mmCIF file of C-alpha atoms in Angstrom:
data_model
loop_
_atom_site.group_PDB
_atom_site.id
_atom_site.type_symbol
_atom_site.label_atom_id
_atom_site.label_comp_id
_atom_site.label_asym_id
_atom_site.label_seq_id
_atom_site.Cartn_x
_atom_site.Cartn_y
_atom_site.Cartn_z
ATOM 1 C CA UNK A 1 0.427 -15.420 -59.944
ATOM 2 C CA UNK A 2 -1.746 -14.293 -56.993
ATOM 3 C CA UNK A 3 -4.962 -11.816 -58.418
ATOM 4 C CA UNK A 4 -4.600 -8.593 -56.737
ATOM 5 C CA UNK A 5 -7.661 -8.065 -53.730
ATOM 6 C CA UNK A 6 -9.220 -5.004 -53.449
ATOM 7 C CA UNK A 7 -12.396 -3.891 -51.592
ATOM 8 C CA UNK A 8 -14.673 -1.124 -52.927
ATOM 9 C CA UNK A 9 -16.198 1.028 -49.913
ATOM 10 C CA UNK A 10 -19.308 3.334 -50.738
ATOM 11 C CA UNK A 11 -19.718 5.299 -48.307
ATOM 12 C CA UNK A 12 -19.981 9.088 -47.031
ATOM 13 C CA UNK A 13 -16.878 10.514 -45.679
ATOM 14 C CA UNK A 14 -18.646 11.210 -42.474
ATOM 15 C CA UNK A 15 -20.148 7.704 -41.759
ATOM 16 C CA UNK A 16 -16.541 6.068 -42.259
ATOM 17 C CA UNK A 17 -16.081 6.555 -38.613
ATOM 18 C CA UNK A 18 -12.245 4.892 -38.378
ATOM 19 C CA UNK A 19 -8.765 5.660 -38.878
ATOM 20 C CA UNK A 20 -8.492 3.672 -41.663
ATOM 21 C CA UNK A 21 -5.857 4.725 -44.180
ATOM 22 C CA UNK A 22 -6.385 3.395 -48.240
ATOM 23 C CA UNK A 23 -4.702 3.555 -51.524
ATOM 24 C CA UNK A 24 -6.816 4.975 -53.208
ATOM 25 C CA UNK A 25 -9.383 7.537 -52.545
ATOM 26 C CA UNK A 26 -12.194 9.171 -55.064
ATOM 27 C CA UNK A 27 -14.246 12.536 -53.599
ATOM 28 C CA UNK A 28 -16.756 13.425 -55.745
ATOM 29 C CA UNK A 29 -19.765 15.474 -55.383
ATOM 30 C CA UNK A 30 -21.191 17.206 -53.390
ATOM 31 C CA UNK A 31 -19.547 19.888 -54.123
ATOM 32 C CA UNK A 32 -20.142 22.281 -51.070
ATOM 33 C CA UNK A 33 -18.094 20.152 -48.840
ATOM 34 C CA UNK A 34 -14.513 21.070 -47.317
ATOM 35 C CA UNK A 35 -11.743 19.253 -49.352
ATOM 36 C CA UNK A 36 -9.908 16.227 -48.133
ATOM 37 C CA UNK A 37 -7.091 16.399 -47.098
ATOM 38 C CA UNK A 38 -4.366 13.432 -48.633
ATOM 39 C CA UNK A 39 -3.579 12.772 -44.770
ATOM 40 C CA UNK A 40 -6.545 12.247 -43.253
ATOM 41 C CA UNK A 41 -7.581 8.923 -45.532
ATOM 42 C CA UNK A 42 -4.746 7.866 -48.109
ATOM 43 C CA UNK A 43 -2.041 5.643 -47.174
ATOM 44 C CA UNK A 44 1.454 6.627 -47.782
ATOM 45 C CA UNK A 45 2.144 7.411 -51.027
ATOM 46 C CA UNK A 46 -1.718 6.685 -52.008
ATOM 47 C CA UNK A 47 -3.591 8.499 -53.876
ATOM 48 C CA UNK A 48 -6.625 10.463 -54.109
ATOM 49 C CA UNK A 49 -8.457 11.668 -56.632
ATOM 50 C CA UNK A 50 -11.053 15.005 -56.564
ATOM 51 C CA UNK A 51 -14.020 15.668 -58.702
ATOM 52 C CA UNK A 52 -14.982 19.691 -57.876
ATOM 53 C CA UNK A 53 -16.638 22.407 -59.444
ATOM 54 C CA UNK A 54 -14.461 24.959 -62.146
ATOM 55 C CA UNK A 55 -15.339 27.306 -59.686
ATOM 56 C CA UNK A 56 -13.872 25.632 -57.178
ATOM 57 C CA UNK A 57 -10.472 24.140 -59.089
ATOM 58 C CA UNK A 58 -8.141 26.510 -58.666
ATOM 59 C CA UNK A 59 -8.366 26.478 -54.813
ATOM 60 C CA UNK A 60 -8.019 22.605 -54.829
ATOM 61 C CA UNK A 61 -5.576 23.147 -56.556
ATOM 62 C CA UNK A 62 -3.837 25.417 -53.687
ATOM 63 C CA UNK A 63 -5.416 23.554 -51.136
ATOM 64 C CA UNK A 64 -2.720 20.443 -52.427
ATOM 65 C CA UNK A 65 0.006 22.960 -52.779
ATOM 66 C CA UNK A 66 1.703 20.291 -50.329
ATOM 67 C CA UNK A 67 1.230 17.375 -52.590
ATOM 68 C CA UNK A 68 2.377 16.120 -55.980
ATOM 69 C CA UNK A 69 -0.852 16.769 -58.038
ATOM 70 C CA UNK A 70 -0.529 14.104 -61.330
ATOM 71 C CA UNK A 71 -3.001 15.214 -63.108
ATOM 72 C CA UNK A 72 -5.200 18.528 -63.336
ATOM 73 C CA UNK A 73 -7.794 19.274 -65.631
ATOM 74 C CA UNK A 74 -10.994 21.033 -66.215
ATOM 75 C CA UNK A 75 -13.825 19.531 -68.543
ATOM 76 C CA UNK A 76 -17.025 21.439 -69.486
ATOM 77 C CA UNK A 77 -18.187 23.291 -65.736
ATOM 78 C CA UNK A 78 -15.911 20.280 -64.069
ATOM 79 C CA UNK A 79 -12.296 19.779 -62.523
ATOM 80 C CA UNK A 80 -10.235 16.750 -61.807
ATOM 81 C CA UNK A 81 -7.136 16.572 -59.656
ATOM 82 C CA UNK A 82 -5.152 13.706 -59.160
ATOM 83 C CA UNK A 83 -2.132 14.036 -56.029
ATOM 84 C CA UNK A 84 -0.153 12.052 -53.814
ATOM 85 C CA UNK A 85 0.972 12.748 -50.880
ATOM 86 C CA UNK A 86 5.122 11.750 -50.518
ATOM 87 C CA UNK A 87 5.717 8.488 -48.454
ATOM 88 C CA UNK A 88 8.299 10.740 -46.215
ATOM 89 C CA UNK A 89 5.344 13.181 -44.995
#
């Protein structure tokens, strides 16, 4: 069998600069910025997974009202979201 490939890209959102679309996507801090939305950078049926303030969780959480969020949770003054966006949007 074949080793999956991957590529790891480090960069800020606004020095991407392409219309790439990937699998997976991670937005962390800071926390001040607009959310993502699912569109703009996951493939298809990728995923993308938010790090945000408590304060802020609940609005992610409407913000993705069009999504399928996997996984929500809050931890100490943190929240995670996990969502995909359907293949048929």
């Amino acid at each position: 069998t074949t080793a999956p490939s991957f590529e790891v890209i480090n960069k800020d959102v606004s020095s991407i600069g392409d219309s790439s679309k990937y699998d997976i996507v991670f937005c962390d801090p800071p926390y001040e910025r607009e959310f993502l939305t699912l569109n703009e950078f996951a493939k298809p049926d990728g995923v993308i997974v938010y790090e945000t303030s408590k304060a802020k969780f609940e609005s992610l959480k409407e913000f993705l009202s069009n999504t399928e969020i996997i996984y929500s949770k809050t931890m100490s003054d943190t929240g995670v979201v996990i969502a995909t966006l359907p293949a048929s949007n």
